Each structure stands twice: as structure tokens, then as C-alpha cells.
Short mmCIF file of C-alpha atoms in Angstrom, two decimals:
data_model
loop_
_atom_site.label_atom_id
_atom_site.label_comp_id
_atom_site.label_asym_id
_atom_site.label_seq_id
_atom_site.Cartn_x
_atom_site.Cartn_y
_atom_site.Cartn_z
CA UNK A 1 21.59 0.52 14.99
CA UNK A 2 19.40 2.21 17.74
CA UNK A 3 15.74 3.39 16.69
CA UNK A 4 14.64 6.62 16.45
CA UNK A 5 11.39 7.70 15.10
CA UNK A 6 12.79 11.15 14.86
CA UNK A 7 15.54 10.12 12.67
CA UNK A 8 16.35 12.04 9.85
CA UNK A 9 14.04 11.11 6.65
CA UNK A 10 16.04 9.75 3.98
CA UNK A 11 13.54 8.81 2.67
CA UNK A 12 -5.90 -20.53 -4.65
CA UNK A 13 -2.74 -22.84 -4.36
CA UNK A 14 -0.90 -24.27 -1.64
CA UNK A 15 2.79 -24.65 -1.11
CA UNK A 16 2.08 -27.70 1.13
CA UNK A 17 4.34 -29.99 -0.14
CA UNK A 18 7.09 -27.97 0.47
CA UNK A 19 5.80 -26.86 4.00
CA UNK A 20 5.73 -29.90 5.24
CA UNK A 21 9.19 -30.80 5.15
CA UNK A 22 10.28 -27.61 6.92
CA UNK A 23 7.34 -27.62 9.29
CA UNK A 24 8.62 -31.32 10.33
CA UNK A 25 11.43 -29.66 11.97
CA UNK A 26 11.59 -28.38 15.66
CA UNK A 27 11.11 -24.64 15.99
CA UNK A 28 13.43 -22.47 16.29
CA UNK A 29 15.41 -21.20 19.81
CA UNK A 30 15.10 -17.60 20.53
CA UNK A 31 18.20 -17.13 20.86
CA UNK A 32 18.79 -18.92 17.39
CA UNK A 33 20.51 -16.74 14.35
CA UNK A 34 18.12 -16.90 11.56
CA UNK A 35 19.09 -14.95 8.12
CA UNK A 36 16.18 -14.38 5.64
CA UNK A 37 16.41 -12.51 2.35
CA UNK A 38 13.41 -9.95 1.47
CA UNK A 39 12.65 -7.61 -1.76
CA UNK A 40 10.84 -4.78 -1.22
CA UNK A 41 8.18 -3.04 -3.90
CA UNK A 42 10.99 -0.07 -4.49
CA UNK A 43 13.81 0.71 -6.23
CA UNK A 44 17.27 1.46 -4.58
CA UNK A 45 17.87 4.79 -3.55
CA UNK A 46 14.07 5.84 -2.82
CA UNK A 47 12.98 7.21 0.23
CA UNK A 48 10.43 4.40 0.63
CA UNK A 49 13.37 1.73 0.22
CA UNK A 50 15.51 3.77 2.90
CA UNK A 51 12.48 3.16 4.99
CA UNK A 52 12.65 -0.70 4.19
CA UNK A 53 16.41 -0.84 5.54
CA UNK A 54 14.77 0.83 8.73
CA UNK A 55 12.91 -2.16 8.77
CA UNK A 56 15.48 -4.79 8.85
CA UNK A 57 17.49 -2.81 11.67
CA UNK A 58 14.71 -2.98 13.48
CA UNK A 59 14.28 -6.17 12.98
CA UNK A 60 17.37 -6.64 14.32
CA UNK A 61 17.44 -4.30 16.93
CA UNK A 62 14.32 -5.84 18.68
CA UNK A 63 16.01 -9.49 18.66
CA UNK A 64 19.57 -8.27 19.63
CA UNK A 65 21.26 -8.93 16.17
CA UNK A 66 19.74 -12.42 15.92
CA UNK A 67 17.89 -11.65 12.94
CA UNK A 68 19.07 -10.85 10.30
CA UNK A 69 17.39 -9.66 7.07
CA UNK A 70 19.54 -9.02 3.60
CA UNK A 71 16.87 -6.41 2.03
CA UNK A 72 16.75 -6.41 -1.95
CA UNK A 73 15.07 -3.33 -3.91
CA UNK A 74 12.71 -3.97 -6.48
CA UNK A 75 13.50 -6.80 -9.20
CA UNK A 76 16.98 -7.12 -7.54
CA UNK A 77 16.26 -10.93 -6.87
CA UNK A 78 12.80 -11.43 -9.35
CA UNK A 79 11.12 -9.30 -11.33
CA UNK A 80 8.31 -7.40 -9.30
CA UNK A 81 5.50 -9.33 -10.59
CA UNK A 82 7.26 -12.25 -9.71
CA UNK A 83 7.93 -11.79 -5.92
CA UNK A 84 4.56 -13.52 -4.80
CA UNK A 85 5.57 -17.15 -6.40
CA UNK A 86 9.06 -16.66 -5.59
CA UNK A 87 8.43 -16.28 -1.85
CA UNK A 88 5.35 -19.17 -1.98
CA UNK A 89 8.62 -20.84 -3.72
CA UNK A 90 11.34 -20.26 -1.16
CA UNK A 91 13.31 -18.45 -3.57
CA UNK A 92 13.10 -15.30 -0.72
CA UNK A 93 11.20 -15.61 2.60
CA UNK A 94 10.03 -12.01 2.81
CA UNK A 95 8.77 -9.20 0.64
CA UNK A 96 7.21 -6.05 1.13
CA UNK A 97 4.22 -5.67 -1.71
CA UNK A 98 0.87 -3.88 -2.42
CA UNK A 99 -2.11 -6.37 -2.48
CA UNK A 100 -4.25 -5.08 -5.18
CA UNK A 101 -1.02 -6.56 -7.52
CA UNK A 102 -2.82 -10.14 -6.68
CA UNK A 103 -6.59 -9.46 -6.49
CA UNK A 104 -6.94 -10.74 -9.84
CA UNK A 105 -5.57 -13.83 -8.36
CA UNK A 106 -7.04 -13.47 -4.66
CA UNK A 107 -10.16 -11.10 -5.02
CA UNK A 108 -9.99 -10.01 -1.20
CA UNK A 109 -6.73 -8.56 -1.85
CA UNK A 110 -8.29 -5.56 -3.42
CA UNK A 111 -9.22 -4.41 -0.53
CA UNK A 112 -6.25 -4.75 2.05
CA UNK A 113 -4.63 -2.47 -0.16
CA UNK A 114 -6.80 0.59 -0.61
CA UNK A 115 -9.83 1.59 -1.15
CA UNK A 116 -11.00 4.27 -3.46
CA UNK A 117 -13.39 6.72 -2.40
CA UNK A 118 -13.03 5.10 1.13
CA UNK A 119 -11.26 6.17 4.17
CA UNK A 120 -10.11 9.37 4.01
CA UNK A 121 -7.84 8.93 6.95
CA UNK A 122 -4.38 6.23 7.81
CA UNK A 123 -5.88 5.69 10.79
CA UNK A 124 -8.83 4.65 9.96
CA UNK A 125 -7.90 1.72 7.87
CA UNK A 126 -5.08 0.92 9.80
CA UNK A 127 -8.29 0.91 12.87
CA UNK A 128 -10.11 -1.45 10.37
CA UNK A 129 -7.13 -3.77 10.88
CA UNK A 130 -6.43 -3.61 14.24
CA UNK A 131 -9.61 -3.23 15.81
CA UNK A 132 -11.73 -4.96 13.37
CA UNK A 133 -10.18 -7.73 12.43
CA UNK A 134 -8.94 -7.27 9.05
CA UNK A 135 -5.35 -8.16 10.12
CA UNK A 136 -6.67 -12.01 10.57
CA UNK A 137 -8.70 -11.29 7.08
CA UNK A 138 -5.33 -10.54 5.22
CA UNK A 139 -3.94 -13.78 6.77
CA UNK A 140 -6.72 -15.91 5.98
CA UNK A 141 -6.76 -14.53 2.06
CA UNK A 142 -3.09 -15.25 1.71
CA UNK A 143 -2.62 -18.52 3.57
CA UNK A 144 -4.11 -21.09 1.12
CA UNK A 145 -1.00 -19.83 -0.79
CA UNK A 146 1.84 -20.26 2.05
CA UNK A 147 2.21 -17.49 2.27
CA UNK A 148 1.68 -15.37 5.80
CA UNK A 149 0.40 -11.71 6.05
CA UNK A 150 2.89 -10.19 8.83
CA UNK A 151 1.06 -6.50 9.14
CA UNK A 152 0.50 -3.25 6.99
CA UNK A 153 2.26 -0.14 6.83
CA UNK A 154 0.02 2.88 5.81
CA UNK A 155 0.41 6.28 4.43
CA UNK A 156 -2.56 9.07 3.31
CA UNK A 157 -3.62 9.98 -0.22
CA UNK A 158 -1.89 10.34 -3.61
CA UNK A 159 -2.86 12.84 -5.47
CA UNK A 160 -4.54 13.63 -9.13
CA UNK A 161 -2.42 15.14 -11.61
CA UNK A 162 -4.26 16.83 -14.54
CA UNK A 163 -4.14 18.69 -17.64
CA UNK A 164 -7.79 20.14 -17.61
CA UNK A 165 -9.36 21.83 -14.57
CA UNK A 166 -11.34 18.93 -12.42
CA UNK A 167 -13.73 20.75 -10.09
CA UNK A 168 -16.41 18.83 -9.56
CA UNK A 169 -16.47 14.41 -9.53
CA UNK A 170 -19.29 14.87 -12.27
CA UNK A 171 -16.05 16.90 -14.17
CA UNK A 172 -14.46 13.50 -14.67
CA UNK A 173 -16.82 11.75 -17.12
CA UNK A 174 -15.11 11.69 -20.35
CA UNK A 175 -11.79 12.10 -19.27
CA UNK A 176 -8.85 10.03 -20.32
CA UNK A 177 -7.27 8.32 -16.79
CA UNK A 178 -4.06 6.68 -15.56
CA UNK A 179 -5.05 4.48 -13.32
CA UNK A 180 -4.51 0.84 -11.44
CA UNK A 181 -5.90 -1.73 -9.30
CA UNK A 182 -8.88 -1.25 -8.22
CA UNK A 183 -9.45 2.26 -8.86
CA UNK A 184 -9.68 1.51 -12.52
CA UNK A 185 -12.91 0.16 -11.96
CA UNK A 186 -13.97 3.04 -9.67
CA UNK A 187 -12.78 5.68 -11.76
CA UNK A 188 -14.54 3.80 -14.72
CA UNK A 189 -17.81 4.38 -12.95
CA UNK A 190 -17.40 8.28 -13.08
CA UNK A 191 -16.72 7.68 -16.60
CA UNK A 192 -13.02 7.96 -17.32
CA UNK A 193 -11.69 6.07 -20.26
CA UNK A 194 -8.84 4.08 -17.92
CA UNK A 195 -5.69 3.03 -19.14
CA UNK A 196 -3.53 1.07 -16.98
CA UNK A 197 -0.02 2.22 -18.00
CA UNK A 198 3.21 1.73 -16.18
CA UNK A 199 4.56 4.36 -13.28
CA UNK A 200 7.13 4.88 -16.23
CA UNK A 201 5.07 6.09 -18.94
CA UNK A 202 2.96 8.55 -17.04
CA UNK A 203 4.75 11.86 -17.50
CA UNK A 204 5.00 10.83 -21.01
CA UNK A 205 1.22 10.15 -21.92
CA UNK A 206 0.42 13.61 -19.84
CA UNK A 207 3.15 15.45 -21.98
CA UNK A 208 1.45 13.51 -25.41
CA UNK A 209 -1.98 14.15 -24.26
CA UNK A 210 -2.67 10.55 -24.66
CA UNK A 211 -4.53 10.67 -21.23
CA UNK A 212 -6.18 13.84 -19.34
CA UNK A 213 -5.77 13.07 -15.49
CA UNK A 214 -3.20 10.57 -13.73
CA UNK A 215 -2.66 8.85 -10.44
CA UNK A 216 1.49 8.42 -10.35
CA UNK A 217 2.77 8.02 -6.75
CA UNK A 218 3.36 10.70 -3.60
CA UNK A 219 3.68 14.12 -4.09
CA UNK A 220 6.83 14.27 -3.40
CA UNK A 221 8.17 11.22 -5.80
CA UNK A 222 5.60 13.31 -8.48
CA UNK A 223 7.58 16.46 -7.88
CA UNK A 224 10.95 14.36 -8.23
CA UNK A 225 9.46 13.55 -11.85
CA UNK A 226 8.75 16.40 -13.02
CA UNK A 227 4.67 16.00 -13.13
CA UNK A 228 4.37 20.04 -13.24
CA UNK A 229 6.00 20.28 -16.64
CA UNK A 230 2.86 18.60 -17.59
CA UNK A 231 0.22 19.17 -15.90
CA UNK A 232 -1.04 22.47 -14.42
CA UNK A 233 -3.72 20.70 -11.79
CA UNK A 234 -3.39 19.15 -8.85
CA UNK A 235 -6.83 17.58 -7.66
CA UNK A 236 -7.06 16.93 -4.01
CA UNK A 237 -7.96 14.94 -2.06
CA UNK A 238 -6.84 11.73 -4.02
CA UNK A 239 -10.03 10.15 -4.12
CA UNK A 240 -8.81 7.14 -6.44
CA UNK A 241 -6.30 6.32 -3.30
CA UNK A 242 -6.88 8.14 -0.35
CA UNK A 243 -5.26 5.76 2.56
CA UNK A 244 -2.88 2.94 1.06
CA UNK A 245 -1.57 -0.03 2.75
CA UNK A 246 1.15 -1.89 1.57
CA UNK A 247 2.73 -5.12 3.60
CA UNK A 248 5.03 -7.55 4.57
CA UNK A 249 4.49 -10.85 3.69
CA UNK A 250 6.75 -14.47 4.09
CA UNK A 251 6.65 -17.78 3.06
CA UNK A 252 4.41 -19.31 5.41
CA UNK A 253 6.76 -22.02 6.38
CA UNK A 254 9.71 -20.14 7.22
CA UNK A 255 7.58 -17.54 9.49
CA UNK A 256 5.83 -20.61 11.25
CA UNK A 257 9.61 -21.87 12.17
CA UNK A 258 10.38 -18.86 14.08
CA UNK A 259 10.13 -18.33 17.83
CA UNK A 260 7.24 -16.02 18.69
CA UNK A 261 9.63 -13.16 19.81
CA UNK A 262 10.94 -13.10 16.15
CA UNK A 263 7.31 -12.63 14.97
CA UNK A 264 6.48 -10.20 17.10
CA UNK A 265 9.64 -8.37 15.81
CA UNK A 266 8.57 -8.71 12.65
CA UNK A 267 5.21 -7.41 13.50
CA UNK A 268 6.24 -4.21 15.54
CA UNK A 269 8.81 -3.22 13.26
CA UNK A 270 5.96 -2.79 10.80
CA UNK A 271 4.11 -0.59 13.28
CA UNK A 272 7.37 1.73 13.73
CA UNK A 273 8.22 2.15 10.50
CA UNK A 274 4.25 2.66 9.29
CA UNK A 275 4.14 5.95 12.09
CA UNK A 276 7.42 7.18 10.82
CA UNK A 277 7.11 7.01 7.08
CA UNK A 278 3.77 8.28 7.84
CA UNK A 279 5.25 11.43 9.41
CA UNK A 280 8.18 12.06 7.14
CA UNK A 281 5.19 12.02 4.23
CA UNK A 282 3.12 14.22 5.63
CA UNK A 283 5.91 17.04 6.05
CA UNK A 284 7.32 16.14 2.29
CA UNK A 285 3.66 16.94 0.84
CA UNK A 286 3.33 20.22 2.63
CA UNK A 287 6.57 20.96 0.95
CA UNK A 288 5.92 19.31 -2.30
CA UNK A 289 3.07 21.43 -2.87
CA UNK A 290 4.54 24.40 -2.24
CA UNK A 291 7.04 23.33 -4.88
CA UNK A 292 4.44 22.76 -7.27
CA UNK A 293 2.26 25.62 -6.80
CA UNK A 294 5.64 27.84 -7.42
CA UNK A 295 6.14 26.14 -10.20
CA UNK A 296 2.34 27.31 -11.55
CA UNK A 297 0.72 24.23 -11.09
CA UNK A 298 -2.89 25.05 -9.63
CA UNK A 299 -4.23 23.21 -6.87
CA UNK A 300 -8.15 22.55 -7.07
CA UNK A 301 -9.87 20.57 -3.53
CA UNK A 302 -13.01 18.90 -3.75
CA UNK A 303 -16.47 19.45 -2.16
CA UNK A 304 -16.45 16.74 1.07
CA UNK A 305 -20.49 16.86 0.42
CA UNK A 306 -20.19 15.75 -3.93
CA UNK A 307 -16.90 13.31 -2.22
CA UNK A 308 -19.51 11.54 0.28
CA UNK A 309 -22.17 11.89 -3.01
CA UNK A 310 -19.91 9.63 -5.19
CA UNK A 311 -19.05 6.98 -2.29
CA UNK A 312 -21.87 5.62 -3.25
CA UNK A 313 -21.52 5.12 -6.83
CA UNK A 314 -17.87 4.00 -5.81
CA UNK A 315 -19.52 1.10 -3.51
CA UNK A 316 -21.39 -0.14 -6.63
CA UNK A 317 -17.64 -1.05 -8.22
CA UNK A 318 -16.57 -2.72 -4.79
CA UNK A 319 -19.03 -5.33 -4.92
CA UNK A 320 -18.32 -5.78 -8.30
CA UNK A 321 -14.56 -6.37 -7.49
CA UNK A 322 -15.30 -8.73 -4.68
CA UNK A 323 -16.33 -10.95 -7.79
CA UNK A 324 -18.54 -13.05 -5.85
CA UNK A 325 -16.09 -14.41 -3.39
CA UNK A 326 -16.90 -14.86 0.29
CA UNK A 327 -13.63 -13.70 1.68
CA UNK A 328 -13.97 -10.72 -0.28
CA UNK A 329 -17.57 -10.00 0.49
CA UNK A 330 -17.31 -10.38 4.38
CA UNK A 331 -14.30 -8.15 4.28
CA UNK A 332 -16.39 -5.31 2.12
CA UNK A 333 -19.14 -5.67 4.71
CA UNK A 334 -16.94 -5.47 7.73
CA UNK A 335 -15.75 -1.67 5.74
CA UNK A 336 -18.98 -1.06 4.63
CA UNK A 337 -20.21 -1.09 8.70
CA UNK A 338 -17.53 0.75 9.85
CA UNK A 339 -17.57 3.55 7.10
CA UNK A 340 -21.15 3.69 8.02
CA UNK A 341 -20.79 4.19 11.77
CA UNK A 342 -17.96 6.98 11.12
CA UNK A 343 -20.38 8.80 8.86
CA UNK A 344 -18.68 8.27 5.94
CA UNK A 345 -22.09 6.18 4.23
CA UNK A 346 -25.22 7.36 5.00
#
């Protein structure tokens, strides 16, 4: 299939003992056929799994057809939650994932995923990675698993759905949340009453009242459910996610058989499908909104100066999630710098 990035949007443990044997063997030609299986985080029929198969062909495309990928959609192969033993397994050798799903396993993960009240831009992050090393972070916080951090994809903020105006971050103290990862922690620090529920239940508990405010998904995926029926607010910007970065990861043992032109495939795929999905989002939000806003819902933005306020309350519950651990810690500090020198932290 030939790339276009104008293309229509249709939307610690160590596997060692099993590395060895396959890491024993000569690598692979370039030239070589190789067929891998991957799940990704969504379910079939999505726009973000449509970008997934755009992926693969990719993939493909940059090693003329010697590649081959078989992509899965969420729980096709394993349950979601499963998908990080089954690839250390060898039951799949790639999957797409978000990293804060493991940083209760692998505390550095929380933040190579996103980072709440942190960089309000894609780029930004996806400069922490590139420019600042957090690309070789990621690999070193996922390799005493087998497992091998390929590169992120990034898109910009999610936004707040609520039932009660939110017009101020003080405004949020006493508020029942939806809310994951590490932005339950965060958000706890302003003083919302978090509960974790599923993507599933959220239009429920907003329609119930059983919580006040709710992070969901894009704005687009939150129009597809119906989020206006049930709440008249939308706060912007997303300050509980405002850049995310999900990412490919494989078994390490399969990836380190590859010839280095399948890698980099691998790698720049990532990068092409990150700038697309990027741009296909931000078009679907301009017209998500609009939806919403015909449909009554109000949208209320926050003050940048009572944002850059609360980054530093926000900082107080990153250390904390870093739990001690010096992976964790040196990658906070390498953020912390950087969100200092673009102004971000006084």
C-alpha cells in the first residue's frame, strides 16, 4: 500500500531464559520474511485502530513486503491487561500500549505516558524524547522485562467533561472525578474524590451523578458517546492529560533478531503515523466541539496564569509517583529541567 500522510482519516523480571535460546541464533538477513503478530490498545473499527493498520503497511511498505505484521484489536489475542506478560511471554511479539497501565509495576512508566499538568504541547514531549533522551529512558525501564520500547506516538489533550461549572483549578476541590493513572493522584491533590472506573461506565456515573467531572477519551470518541447528554461543561485545556504518548513495544528477543533496517522500519513508521493521527485529531476536535457546543454543552477555558499556579502543586504528586525509584526520579528531573527552561516552572 503506498503512504500518504494526507490520506483520508478513517480514523522487575526478566524473560532471560527464554531469550537466550532465540538470541543463540544468527540474525536475521534483510532480505529475510519475518511475520510477527501485534495487539493494539483499541477496539476494531476505531479510528485509532485504523491508524494501527497504517502502521503495519508501513511497516511493510518501508521493507518491501518483507515484514509482515497480523495486527489484533484490543483483547482479540489476551485480554488488555494481559498484553505486557503475553509479549514478555512470546505469546505476540508486538503491542501498541499506554505506559501508565504498568507504573504500578515499573514506576518510571508513569511518566512516558503523560504527564498531568505538564506539557501543554505534542511536541514538546515528543522533544523530551528525542532530544533529551527519554527514548533510551523508556528502553532502559522496560528492558529488565524483555521487553523493548520501539518509539511513541503522541497526540494533544483530552478534555474534562462536567456536570457543574469548573472555572477556576481551586473550583475542583470537592468534586467527585473519573480519573486514571497518574492523574488520579494529581487530581487528588486539588481535592477531587477519584474514582478509577472503566472507559465503559463513564457516561453512566455522569448520567447517575455518582461522579461530578470525568476524563473519558478524545473529543471526538466523547462526542461518539454521547458525553453531552450528560454533561453540559466542557473544561479546557485537559489539564489531567494534556500531551499523551502511547507506544510500541516487542518482546525483546524477537526485536534483537531483526536486521537493523527492520528496526528502523519499525521505528519510522511510529514517527509517520504519530504526525498523521496527530493531524487528523486536531481537525476532529475543532469539529467535535462545534458538535458539542450545538448540542448546548458549554465550553469553559482556564486561566494559563492559575494553570502554571497549580503545576506546582501537581509536581508535589510526581515525586510522590516516582515512589522512590531511581529510574523514575532521573526521568522526573530530566522533565522537571526542561519544563523549567521552556517557562513552564518558575
Amino acid at each position: 500500500m503506498s503512504w500518504n500522510l494526507n490520506r483520508r482519516s478513517v480514523l522487575c523480571l526478566s524473560a532471560a531464559a527464554m531469550s537466550l535460546a532465540v538470541l543463540a541464533q544468527p540474525a536475521l538477513a534483510q532480505e529475510e520474511k519475518v511475520s510477527w503478530r501485534m495487539q493494539a490498545l483499541w477496539d476494531g473499527g476505531t479510528t485509532p485502530q485504523e491508524y494501527e493498520q497504517m502502521y503495519v503497511d508501513r511497516v511493510a511498505e518501508l521493507t518491501d513486503g518483507n515484514f509482515e505484521i497480523e495486527l489484533f484489536s484490543a483483547g482479540q489475542i489476551v485480554p488488555p491487561a494481559q498484553a505486557f506478560d503475553a509479549v514478555r511471554g512470546g505469546a505476540f511479539q508486538l503491542m501498541k500500549t499506554f505506559d501508565g497501565y504498568e507504573a504500578g509495576k515499573i514506576p518510571a512508566l508513569a511518566f512516558t505516558a503523560t504527564i498531568p499538568f505538564g506539557y501543554p504541547e505534542s511536541q514538546q514531549y515528543a522533544d523530551w524524547f528525542y532530544e533529551r533522551g527519554g527514548l533510551e529512558m523508556a528502553q532502559e525501564a522496560y528492558a529488565p522485562a524483555g521487553l523493548q520500547y520501539i518509539a511513541p506516538t503522541f497526540y494533544d489533550q483530552e478534555p474534562i467533561h462536567a456536570k457543574v461549572r469548573i472555572e477556576t483549578i481551586a473550583d475542583l476541590a470537592g468534586k467527585k472525578g473519573r480519573f486514571v493513572g497518574l492523574a488520579s493522584g494529581v487530581m487528588s491533590k486539588f481535592g477531587v474524590a477519584v474514582s478509577p472506573l472503566p472507559t465503559s461506565e463513564v457516561y453512566s456515573a455522569l448520567d447517575k451523578g455518582l461522579i461530578d467531572i470525568a476524563d473519558r477519551g478524545d473529543m471526538q470518541a466523547n462526542l461518539d458517546a454521547g458525553l453531552g447528554e450528560v454533561a453540559k461543561y466542557i473544561i479546557l485545556p485537559g489539564v489531567h492529560q494534556p500531551t499523551t504518548a502511547t507506544s510500541y513495544v516487542a518482546n525483546k528477543a524477537a526485536y534483537d533478531q531483526l536486521p537493523d533496517s527492520y528496526k528502523e522500519a519499525l521505528a519510522t513508521a511510529a514517527k509517520d503515523v504519530s504526525a498523521a493521527y496527530q493531524e487528523a485529531k486536531a481537525k476532529s476536535d475543532t469539529t467535535a466541539l462545534e458538535a458539542f457546543e450545538t448540542q448546548g454543552v458549554e465550553v469553559i477555558t482556564l486561566d494559563e496564569a492559575d494553570i502554571k499556579a497549580a503545576r506546582l502543586v501537581a509536581a508535589e504528586a510526581w515525586r510522590e509517583a516516582t515512589k522512590g525509584d531511581e529510574l523514575a526520579t532521573r526521568i522526573l528531573n530530566s522533565q522537571i529541567e526542561q519544563m523549567r527552561e521552556l517557562g513552564l516552572i518558575e
